[in-house]
Short mmCIF file of C-alpha atoms in Angstrom, two decimals:
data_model
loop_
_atom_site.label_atom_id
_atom_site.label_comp_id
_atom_site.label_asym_id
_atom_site.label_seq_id
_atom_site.Cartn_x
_atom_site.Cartn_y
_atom_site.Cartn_z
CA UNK A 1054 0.00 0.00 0.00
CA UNK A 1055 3.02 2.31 0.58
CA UNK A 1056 3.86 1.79 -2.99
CA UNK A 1057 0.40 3.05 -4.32
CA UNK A 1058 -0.55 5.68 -1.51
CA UNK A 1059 2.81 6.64 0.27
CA UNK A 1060 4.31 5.74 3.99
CA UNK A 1061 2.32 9.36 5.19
CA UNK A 1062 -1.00 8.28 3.74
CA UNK A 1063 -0.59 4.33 5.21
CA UNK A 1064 0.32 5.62 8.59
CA UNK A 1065 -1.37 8.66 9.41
CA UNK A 1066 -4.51 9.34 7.00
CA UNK A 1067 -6.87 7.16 8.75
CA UNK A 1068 -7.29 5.27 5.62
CA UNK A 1069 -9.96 2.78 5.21
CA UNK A 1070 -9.36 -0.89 3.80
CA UNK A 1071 -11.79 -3.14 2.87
CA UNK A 1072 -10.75 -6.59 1.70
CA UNK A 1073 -12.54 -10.09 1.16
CA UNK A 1074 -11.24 -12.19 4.39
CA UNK A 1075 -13.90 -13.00 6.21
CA UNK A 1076 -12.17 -12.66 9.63
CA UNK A 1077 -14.17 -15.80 11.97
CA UNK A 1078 -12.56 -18.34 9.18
CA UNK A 1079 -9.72 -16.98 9.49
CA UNK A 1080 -9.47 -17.52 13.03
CA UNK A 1081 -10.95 -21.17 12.12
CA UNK A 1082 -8.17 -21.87 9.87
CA UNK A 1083 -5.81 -20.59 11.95
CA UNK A 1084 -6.78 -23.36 14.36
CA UNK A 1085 -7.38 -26.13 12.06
CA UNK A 1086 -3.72 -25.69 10.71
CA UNK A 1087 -2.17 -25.44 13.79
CA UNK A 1088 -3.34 -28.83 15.26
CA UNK A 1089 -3.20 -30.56 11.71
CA UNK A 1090 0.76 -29.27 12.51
CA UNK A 1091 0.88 -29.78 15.97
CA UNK A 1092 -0.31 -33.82 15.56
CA UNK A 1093 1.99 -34.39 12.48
CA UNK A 1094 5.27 -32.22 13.14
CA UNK A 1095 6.85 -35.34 15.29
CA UNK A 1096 6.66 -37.65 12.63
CA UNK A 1097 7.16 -35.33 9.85
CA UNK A 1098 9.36 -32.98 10.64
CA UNK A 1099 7.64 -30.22 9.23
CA UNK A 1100 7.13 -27.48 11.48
CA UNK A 1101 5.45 -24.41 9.69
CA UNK A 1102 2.60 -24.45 6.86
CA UNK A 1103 0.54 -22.26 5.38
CA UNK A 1104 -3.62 -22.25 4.18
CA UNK A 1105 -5.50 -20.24 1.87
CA UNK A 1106 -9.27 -20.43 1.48
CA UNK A 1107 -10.79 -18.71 -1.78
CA UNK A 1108 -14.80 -18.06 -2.63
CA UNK A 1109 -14.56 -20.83 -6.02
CA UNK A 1110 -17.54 -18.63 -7.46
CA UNK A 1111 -15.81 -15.06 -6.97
CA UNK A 1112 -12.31 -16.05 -6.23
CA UNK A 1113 -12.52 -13.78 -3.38
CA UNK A 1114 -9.72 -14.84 -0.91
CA UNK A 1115 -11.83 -15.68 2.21
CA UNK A 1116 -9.13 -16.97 4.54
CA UNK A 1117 -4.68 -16.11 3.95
CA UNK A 1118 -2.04 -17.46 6.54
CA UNK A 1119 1.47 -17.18 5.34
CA UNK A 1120 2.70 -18.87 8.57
CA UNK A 1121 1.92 -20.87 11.87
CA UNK A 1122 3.38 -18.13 13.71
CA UNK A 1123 4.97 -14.77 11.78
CA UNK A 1124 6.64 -14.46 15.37
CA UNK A 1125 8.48 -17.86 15.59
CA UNK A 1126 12.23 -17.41 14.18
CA UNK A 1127 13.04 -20.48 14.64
CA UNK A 1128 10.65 -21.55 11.70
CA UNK A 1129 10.70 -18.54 9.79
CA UNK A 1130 7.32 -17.53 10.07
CA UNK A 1131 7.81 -14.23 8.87
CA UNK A 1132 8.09 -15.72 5.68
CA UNK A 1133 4.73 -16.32 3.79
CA UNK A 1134 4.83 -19.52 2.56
CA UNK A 1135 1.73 -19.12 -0.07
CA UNK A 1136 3.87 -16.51 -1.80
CA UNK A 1137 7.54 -17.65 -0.88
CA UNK A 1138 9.45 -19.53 -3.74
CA UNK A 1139 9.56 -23.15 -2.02
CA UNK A 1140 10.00 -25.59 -3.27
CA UNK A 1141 6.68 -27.59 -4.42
CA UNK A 1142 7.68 -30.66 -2.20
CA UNK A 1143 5.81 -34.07 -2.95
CA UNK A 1144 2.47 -32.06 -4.38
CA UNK A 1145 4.78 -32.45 -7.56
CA UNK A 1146 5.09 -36.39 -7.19
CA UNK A 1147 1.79 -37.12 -9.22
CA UNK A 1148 3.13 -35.56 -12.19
CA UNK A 1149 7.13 -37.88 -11.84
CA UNK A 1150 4.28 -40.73 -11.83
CA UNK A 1151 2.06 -39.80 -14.13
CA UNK A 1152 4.70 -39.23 -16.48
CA UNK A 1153 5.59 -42.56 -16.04
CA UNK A 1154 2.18 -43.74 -16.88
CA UNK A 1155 2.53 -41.74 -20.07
CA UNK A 1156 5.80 -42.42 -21.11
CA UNK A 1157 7.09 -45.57 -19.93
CA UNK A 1158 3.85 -47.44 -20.33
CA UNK A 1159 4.01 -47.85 -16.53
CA UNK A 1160 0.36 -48.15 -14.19
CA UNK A 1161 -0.58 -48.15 -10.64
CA UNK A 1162 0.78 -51.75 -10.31
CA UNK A 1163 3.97 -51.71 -11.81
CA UNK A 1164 7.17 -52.24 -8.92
CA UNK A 1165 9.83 -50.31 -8.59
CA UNK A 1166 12.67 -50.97 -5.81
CA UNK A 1167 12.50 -48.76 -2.66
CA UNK A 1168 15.72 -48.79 -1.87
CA UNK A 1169 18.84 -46.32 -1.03
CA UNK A 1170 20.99 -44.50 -4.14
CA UNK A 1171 22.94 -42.10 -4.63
CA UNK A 1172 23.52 -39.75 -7.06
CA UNK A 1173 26.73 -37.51 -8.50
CA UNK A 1174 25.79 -34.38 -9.75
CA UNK A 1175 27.28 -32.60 -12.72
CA UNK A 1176 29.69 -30.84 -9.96
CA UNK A 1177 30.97 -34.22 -8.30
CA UNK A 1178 28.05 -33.64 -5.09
CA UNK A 1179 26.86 -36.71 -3.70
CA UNK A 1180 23.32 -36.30 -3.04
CA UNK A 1181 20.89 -39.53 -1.19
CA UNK A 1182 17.47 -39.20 -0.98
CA UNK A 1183 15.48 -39.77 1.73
CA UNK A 1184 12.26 -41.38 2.66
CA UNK A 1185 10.28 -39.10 5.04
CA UNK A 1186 10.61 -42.17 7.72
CA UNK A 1187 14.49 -41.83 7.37
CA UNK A 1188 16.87 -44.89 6.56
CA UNK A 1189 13.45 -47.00 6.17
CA UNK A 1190 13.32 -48.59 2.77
CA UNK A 1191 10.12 -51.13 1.52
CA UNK A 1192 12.45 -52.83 -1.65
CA UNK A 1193 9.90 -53.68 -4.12
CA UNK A 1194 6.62 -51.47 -3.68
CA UNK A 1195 3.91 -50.83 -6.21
CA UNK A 1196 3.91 -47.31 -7.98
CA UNK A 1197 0.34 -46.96 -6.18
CA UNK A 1198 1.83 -47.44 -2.65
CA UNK A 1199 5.15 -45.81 -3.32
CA UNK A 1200 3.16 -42.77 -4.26
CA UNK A 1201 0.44 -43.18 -1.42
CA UNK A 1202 2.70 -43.27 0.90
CA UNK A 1203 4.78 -40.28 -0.63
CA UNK A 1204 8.55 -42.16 -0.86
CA UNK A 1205 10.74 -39.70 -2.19
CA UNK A 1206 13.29 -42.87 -3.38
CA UNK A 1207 11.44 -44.34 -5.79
CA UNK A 1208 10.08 -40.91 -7.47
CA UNK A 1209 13.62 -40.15 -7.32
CA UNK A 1210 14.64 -43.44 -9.24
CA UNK A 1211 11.70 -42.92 -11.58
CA UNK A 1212 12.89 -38.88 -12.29
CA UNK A 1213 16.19 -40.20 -12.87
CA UNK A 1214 14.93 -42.66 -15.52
CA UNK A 1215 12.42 -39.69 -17.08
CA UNK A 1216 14.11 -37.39 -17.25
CA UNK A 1217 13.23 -33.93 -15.60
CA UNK A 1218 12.51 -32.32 -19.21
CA UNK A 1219 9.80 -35.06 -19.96
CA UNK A 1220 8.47 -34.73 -16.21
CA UNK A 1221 8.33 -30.71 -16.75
CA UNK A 1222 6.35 -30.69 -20.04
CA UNK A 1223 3.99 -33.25 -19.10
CA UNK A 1224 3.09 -30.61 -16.40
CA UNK A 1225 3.58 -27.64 -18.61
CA UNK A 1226 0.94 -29.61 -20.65
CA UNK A 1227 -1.58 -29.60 -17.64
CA UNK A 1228 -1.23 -25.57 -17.05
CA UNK A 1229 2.45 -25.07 -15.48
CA UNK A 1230 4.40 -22.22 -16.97
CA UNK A 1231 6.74 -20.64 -14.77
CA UNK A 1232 8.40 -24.75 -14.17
CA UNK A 1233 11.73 -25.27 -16.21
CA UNK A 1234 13.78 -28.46 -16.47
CA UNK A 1235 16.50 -26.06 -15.12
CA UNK A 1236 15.13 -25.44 -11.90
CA UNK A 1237 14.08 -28.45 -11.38
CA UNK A 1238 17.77 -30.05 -11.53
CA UNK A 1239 18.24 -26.53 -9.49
CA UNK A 1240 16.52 -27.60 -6.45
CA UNK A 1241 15.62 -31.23 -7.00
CA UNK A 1242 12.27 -30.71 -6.31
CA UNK A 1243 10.90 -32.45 -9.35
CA UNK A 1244 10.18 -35.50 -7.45
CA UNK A 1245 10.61 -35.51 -3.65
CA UNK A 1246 10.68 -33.37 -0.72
#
């Protein structure tokens, strides 16, 4: 607002702002995230999230929390995650499968071997994913279960064999357009967490 009416006009003009958040949600959702976070951070290890609630007729944004707590250093919550350039974290896995379906011929019931790799990268790093249950591995799993049960190994081992180019315009096809092969290598977020 500083930008469009100046720091004098924001902070001493009395000026009136009307928006669409409906304020009683937002103190819902609030709530909701922080004991959705609260019951999961132990075995996750995620410790911050974020929640956004829009009107699907108007696209009016009802509810908008950038953070569990904008006051907590120790998880950055004065960063807003719904805006922040994070990566997309296993909400990408779908597409590393689905572009297996597509171009490997693969389906739901194909196996693939959950089981630890590494990987050198172009500049000689050694990189191993991870499950989220750490140092757990299921060896042969079904693409279905492997995905259910979000394994970053095997979508790693199936990115690998992809390729990240085919794995980015398969989603490009489906709407992405700010997602480049580039920075997906970048921050190996094509695939896992």
């Amino acid at each position: 607002m500083e930008a469009l009416f100046g720091r004098d006009a924001v902070y001493r003009d009395g000026l009136v702002v009307t928006t669409t958040l409906d304020l009683n949600l937002q103190y819902e959702a609030l709530d909701i995230l922080e004991r959705w976070i609260s019951e999961f951070e132990g075995i996750s290890n995620s410790h911050n999230g974020a929640l956004l609630v829009l009107d699907n007729r108007s696209g009016e944004v009802l509810t908008l929390i950038g953070s569990r707590d904008y006051f907590r250093d120790d998880i950055q919550g004065n960063v807003n995650n719904l805006i922040a350039l994070n990566s997309p974290g296993s909400s990408f896995k779908p597409f590393v499968f689905l572009t297996s379906f597509m171009r490997l011929g693969w389906t739901p019931s194909t196996m693939i071997d959950d089981s630890p790799v590494t990987y050198r990268e172009s500049d000689g790093t050694i990189f191993q994913p991870q499950n989220p249950t750490r140092n757990r591995y299921l060896g042969p799993i079904s693409l279905r279960n492997a995905l259910g049960n979000s394994l970053n190994v095997p979508a790693f081992k199936i990115a690998l064999r992809l390729g990240v180019g085919n794995i980015v315009d398969v989603a490009k096809s489906m709407g992405f357009r700010r997602w480049t092969a580039t920075t997906a290598r970048r921050s190996r977020s094509a695939a896992w967490t």
